[in-house]
PDB file of C-alpha atoms in Angstrom:
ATOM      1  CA  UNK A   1     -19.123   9.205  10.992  1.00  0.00           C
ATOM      2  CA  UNK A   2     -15.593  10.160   8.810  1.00  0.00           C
ATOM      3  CA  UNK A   3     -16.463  11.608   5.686  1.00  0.00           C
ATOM      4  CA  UNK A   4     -14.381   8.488   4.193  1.00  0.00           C
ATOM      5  CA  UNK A   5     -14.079   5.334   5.509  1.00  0.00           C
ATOM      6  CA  UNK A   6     -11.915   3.117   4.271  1.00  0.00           C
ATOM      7  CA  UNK A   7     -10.689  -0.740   5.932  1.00  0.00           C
ATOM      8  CA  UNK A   8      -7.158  -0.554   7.299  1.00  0.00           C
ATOM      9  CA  UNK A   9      -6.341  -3.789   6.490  1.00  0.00           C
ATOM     10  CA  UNK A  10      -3.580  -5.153   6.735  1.00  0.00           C
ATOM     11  CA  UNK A  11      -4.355  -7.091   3.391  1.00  0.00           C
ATOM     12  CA  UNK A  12      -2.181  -9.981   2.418  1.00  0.00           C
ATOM     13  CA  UNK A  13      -2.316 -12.123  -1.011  1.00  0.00           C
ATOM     14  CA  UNK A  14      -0.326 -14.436  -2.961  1.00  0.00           C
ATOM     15  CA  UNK A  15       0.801 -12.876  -6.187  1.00  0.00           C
ATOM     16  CA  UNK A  16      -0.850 -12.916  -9.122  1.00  0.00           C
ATOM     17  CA  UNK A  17      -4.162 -12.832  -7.448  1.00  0.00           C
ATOM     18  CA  UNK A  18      -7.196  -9.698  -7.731  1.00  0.00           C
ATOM     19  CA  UNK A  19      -6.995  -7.512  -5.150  1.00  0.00           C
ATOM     20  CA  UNK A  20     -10.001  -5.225  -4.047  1.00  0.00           C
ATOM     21  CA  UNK A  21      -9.780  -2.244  -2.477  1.00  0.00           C
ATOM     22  CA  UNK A  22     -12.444  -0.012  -1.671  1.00  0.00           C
ATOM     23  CA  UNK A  23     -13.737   3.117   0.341  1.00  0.00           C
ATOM     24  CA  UNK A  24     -17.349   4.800   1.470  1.00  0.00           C
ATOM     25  CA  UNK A  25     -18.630   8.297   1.375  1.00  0.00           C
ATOM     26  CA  UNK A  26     -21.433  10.106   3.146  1.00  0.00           C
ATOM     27  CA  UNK A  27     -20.340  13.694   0.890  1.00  0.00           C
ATOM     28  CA  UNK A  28     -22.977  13.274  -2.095  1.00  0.00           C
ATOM     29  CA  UNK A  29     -21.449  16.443  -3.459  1.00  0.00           C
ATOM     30  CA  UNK A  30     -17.889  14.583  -3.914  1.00  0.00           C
ATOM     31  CA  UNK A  31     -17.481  14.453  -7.678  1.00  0.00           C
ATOM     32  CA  UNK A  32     -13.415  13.756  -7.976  1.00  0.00           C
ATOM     33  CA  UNK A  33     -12.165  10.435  -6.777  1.00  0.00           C
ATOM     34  CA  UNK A  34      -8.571   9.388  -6.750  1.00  0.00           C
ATOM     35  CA  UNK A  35      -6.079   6.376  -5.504  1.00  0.00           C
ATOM     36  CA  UNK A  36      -2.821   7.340  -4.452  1.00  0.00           C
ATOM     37  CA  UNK A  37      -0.083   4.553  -3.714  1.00  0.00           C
ATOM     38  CA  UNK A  38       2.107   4.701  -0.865  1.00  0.00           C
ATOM     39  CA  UNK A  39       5.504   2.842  -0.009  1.00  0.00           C
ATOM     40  CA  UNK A  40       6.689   3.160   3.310  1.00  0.00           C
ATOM     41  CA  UNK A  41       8.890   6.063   4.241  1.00  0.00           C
ATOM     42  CA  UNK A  42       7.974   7.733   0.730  1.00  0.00           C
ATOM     43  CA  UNK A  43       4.822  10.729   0.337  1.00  0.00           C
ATOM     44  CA  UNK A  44       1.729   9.177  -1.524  1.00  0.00           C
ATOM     45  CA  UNK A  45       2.084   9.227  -5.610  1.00  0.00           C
ATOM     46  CA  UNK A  46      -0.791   9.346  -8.107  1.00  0.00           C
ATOM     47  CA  UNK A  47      -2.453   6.038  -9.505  1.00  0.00           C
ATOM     48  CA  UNK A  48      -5.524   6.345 -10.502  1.00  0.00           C
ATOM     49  CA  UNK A  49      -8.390   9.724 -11.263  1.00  0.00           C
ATOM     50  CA  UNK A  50     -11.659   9.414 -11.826  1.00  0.00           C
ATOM     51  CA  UNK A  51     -14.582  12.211 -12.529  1.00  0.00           C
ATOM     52  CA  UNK A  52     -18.272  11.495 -11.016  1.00  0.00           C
ATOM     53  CA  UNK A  53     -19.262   7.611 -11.948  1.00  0.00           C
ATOM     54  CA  UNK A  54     -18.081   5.047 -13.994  1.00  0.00           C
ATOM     55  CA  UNK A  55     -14.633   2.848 -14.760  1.00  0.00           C
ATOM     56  CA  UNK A  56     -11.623   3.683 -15.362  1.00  0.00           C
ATOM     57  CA  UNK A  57      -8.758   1.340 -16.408  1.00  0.00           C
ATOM     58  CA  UNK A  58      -5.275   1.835 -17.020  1.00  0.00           C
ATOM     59  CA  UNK A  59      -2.965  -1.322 -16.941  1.00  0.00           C
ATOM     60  CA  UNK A  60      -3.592  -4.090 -14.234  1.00  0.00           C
ATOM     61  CA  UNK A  61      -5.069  -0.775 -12.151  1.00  0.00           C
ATOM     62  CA  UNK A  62      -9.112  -0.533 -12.380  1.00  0.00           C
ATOM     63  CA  UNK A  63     -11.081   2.481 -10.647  1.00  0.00           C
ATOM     64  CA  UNK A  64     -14.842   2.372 -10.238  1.00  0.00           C
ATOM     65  CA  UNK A  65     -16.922   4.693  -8.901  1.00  0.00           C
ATOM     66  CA  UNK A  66     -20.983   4.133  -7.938  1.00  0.00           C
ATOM     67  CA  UNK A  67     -22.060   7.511  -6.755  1.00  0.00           C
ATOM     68  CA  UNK A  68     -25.365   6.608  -6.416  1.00  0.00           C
ATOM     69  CA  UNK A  69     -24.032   3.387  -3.301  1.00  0.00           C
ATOM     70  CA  UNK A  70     -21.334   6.164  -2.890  1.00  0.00           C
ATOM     71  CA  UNK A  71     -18.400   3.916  -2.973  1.00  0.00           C
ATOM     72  CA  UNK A  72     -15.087   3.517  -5.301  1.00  0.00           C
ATOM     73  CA  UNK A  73     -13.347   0.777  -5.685  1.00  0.00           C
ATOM     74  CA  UNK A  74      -9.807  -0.129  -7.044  1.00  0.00           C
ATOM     75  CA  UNK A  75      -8.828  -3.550  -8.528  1.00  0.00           C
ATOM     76  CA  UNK A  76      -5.849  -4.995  -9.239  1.00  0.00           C
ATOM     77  CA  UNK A  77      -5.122  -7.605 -11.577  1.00  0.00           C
ATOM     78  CA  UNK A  78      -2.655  -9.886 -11.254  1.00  0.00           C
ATOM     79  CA  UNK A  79      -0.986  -8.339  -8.837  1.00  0.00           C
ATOM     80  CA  UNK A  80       3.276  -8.362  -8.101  1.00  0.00           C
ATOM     81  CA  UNK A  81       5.209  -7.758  -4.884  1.00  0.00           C
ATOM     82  CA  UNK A  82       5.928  -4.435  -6.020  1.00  0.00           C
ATOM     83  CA  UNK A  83       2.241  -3.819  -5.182  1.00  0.00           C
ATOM     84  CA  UNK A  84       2.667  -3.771  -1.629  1.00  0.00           C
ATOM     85  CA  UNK A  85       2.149  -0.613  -0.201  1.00  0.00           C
ATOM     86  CA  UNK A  86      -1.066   1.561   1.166  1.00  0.00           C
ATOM     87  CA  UNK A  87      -3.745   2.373  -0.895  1.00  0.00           C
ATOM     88  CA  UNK A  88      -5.475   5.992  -0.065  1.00  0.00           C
ATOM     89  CA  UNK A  89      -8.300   6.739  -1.734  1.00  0.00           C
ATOM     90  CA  UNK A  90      -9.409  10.470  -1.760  1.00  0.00           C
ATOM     91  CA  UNK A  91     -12.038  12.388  -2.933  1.00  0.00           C
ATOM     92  CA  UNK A  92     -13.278  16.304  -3.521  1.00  0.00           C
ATOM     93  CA  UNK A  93     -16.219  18.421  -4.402  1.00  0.00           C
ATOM     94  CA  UNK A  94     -14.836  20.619  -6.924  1.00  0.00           C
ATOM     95  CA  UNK A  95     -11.887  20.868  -8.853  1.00  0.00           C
ATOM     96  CA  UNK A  96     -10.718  23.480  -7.003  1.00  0.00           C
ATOM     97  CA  UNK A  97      -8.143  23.999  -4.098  1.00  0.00           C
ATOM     98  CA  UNK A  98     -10.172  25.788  -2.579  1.00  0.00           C
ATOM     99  CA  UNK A  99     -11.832  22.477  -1.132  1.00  0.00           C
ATOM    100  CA  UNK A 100      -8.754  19.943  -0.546  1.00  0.00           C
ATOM    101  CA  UNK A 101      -8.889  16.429  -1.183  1.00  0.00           C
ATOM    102  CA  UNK A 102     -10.439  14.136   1.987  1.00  0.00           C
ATOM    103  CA  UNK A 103      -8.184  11.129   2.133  1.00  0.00           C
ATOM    104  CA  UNK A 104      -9.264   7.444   3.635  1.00  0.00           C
ATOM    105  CA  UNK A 105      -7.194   6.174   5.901  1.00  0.00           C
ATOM    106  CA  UNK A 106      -5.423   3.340   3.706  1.00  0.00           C
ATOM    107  CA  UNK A 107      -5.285   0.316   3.594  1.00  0.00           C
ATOM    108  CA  UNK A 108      -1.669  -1.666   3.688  1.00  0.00           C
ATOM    109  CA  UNK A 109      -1.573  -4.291   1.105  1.00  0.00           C
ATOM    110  CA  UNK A 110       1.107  -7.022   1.101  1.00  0.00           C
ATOM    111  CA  UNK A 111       1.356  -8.971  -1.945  1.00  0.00           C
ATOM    112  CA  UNK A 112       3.272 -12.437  -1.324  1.00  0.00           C
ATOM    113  CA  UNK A 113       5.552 -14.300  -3.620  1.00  0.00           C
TER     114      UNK A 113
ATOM    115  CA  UNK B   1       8.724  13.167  -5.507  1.00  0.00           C
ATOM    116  CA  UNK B   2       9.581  16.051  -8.113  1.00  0.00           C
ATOM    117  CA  UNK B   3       8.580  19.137  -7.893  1.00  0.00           C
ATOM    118  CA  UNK B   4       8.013  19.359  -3.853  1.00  0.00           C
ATOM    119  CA  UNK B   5      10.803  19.426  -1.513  1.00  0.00           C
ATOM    120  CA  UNK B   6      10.745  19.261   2.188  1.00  0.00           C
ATOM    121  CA  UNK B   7      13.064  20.273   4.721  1.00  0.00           C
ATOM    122  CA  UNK B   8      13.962  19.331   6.956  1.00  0.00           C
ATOM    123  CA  UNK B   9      13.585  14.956   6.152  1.00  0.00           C
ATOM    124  CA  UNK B  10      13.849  14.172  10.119  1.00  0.00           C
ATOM    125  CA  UNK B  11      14.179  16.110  13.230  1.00  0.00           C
ATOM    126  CA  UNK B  12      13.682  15.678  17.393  1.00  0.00           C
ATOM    127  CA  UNK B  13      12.515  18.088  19.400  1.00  0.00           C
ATOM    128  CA  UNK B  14      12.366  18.818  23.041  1.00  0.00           C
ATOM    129  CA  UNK B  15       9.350  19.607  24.212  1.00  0.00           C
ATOM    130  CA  UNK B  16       8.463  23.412  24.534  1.00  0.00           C
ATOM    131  CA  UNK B  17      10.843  23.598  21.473  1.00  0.00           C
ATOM    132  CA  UNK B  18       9.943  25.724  18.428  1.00  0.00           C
ATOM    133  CA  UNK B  19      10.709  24.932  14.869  1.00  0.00           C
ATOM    134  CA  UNK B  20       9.522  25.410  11.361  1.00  0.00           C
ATOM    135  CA  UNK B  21       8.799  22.813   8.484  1.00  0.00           C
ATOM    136  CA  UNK B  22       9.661  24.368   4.799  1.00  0.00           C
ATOM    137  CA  UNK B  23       7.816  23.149   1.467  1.00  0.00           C
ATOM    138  CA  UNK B  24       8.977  24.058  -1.761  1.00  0.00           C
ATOM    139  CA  UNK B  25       7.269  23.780  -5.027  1.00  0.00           C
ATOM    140  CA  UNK B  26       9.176  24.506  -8.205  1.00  0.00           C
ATOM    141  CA  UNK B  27       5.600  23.651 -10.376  1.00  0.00           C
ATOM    142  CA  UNK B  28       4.159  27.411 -10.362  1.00  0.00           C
ATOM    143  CA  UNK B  29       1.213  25.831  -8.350  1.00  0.00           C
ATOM    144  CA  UNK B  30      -1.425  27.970  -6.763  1.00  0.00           C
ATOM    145  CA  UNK B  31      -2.321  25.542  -3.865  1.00  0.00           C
ATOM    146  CA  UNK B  32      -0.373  24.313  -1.067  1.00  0.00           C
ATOM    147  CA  UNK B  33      -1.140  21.991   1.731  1.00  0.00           C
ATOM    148  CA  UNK B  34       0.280  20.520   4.846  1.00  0.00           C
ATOM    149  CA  UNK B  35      -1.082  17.006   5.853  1.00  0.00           C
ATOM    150  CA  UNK B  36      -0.210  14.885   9.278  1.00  0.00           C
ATOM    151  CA  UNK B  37      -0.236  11.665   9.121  1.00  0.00           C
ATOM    152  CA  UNK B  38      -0.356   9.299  12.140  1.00  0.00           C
ATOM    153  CA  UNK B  39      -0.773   5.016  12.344  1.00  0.00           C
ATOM    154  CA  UNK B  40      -4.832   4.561  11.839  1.00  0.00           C
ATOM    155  CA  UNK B  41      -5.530   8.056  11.299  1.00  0.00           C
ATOM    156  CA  UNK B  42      -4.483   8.512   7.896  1.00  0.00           C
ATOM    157  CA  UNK B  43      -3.735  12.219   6.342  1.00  0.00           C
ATOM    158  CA  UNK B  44      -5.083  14.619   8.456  1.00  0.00           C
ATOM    159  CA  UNK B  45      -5.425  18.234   6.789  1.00  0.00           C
ATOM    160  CA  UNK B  46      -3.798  20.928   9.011  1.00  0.00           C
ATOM    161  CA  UNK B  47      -3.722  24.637   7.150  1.00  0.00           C
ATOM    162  CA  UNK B  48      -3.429  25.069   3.362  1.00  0.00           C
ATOM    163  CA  UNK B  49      -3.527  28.221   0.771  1.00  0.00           C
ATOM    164  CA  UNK B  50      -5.171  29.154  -2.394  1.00  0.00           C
ATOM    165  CA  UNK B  51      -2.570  31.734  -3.100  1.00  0.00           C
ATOM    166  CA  UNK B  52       0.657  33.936  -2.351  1.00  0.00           C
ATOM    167  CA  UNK B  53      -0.431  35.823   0.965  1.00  0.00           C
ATOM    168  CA  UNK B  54      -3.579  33.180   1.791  1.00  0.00           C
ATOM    169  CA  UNK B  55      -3.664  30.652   4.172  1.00  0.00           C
ATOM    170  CA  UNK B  56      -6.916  28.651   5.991  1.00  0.00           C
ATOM    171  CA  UNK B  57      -7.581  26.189   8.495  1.00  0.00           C
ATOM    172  CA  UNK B  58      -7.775  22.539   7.530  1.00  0.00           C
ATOM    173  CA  UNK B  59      -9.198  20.369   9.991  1.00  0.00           C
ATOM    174  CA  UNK B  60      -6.255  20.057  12.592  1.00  0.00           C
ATOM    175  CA  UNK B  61      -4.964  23.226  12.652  1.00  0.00           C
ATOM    176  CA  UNK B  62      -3.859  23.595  16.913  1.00  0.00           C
ATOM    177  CA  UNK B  63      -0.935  24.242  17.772  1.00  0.00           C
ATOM    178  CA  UNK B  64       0.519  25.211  14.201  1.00  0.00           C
ATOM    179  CA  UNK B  65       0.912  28.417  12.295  1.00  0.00           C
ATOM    180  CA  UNK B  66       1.708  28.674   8.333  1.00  0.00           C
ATOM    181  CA  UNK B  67       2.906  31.755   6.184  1.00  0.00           C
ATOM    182  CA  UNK B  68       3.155  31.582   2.233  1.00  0.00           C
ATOM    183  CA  UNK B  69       4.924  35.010   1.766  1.00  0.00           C
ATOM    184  CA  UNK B  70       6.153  33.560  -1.586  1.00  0.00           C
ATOM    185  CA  UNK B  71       3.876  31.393  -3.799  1.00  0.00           C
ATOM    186  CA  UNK B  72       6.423  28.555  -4.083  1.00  0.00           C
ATOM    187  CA  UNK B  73       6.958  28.446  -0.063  1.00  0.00           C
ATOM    188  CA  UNK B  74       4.636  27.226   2.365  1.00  0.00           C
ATOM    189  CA  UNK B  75       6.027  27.118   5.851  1.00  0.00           C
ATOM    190  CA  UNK B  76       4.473  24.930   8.904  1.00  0.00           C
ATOM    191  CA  UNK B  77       5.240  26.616  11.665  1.00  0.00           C
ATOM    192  CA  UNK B  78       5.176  24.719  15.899  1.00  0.00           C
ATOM    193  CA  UNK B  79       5.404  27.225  18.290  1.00  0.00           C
ATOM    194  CA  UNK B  80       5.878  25.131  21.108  1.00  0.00           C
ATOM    195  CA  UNK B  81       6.360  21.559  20.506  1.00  0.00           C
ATOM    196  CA  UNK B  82       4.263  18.852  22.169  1.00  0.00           C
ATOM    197  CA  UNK B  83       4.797  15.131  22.530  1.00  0.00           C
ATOM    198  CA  UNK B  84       1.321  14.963  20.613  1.00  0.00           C
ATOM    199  CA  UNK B  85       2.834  16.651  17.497  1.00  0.00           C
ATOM    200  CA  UNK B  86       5.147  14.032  16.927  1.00  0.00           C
ATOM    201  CA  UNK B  87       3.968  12.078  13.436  1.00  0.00           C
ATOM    202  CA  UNK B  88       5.042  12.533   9.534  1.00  0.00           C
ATOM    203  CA  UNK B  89       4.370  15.861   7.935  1.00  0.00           C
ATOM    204  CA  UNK B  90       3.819  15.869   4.070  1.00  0.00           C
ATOM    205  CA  UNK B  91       3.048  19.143   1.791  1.00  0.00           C
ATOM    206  CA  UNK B  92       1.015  18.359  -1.267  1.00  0.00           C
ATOM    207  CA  UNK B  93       0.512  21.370  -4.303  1.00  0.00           C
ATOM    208  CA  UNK B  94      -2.204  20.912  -6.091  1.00  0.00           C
ATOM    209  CA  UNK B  95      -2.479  21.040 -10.259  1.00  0.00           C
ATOM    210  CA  UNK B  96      -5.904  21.702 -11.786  1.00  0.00           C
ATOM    211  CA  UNK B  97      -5.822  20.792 -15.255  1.00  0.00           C
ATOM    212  CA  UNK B  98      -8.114  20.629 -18.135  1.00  0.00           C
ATOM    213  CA  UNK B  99      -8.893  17.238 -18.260  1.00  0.00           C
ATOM    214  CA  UNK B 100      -6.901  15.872 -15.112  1.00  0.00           C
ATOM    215  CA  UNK B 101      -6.213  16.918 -11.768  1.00  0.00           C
ATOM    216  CA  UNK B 102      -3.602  15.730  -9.157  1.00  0.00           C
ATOM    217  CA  UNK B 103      -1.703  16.641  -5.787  1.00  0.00           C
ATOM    218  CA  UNK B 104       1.754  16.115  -5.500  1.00  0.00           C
ATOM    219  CA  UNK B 105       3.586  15.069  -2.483  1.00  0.00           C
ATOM    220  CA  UNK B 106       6.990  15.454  -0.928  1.00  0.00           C
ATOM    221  CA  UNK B 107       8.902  13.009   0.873  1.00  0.00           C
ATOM    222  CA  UNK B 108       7.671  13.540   4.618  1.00  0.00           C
ATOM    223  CA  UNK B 109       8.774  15.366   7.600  1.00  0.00           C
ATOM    224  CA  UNK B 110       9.629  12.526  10.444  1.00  0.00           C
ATOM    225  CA  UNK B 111       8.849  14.844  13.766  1.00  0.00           C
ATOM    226  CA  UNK B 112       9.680  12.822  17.014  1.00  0.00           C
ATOM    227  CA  UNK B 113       8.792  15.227  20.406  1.00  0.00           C
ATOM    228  CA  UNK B 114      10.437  14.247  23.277  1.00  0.00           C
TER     229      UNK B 114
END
């Protein structure tokens, strides 16, 4: 079993809807979570960080993280054709570089106008 | 994306071939890594470094080498190219803050072994 698992997709939904993205983790000792957004032919970018459990919301962008079920989720609210890309979700044990972030495999997300 | 540069963007190799992948980082960052990334496998972790000097094995390290003889250069290095090397290469630094943390990618490396 990958440390991360994450569904490939492909996703596809009309705009405006919620999207739901999510990823498992066997690593109990994974305390930093992260989404990063990718468009194709560009390197992944930043959207969302989140420390140990709880929510995290910043625009139409929504990270959650159950530690104890060991899953994250990202939601997207009403949700534009500039959202399609892939989704990675990553996670570490420590703020440290000494043990590099474990990324899902991402999921492609098309959002249809 | 700023701050991580990649060179070269594209290339094709021969098989056999050698070449070497350059990542620079104009952030000051201590931590460097070089991901693969290949349809349905996601980013694969091949060697990164905690420091000038350092370097360790991610978890697909075969067939590459890396040096980081400066702290803002991390080079990939294939010594002899193989059709099962061909994929995207991204470096990522890595930024620990107080209260935030994030790893910054460049653009890609397009590899195609023929």
């Amino acid at each position: 079993q990958k440390e991360v698992e994450q569904d490939p997709g492909p996703l596809s939904v009309p705009e405006g809807a919620i999207v739901s993205l999510n990823c498992t983790y066997s690593n109990s000792a994974f305390q930093y979570f992260m989404w990063y957004r990718q468009y194709s032919r560009k390197g992944p970018e930043l959207l969302m960080y989140t420390y140990s459990s709880g929510n995290k919301e910043d625009g139409r962008f929504t990270a959650q993280v159950d530690k104890s079920s060991k899953y994250i989720s990202l939601f997207i609210r009403d949700s534009q054709p500039s959202d399609s890309a892939t989704y990675l979700c990553a996670m570490t044990e420590l703020n440290s570089g000494n043990t590099p972030l474990v990324f899902g495999k991402g999921t492609r997300l098309s959002v249809i106008a | 994306n700023a701050g991580v540069t990649q060179t070269p963007k594209f290339r094709v190799l021969k098989t056999g071939q050698s070449m070497t992948l350059l990542c620079a980082q104009d952030m000051n960052h201590e931590y460097m890594y070089w991901y693969r990334q290949d349809p349905g496998m996601g980013l694969r972790l091949i060697h990164y470094s905690v420091g000038e000097g350092t370097t360790a094995k991610g978890e697909v390290p075969d067939g590459y080498n890396v040096s980081r003889l400066k702290k803002q250069n991390f080079l990939l290095g294939l010594e002899s190219a193989a059709p099962s090397q061909t994929s995207v290469y991204f470096c990522a630094t890595w930024d620990i803050g107080a209260t935030d943390t994030e790893a910054f990618f460049g653009q890609g490396t397009r590899l195609t072994v023929v």
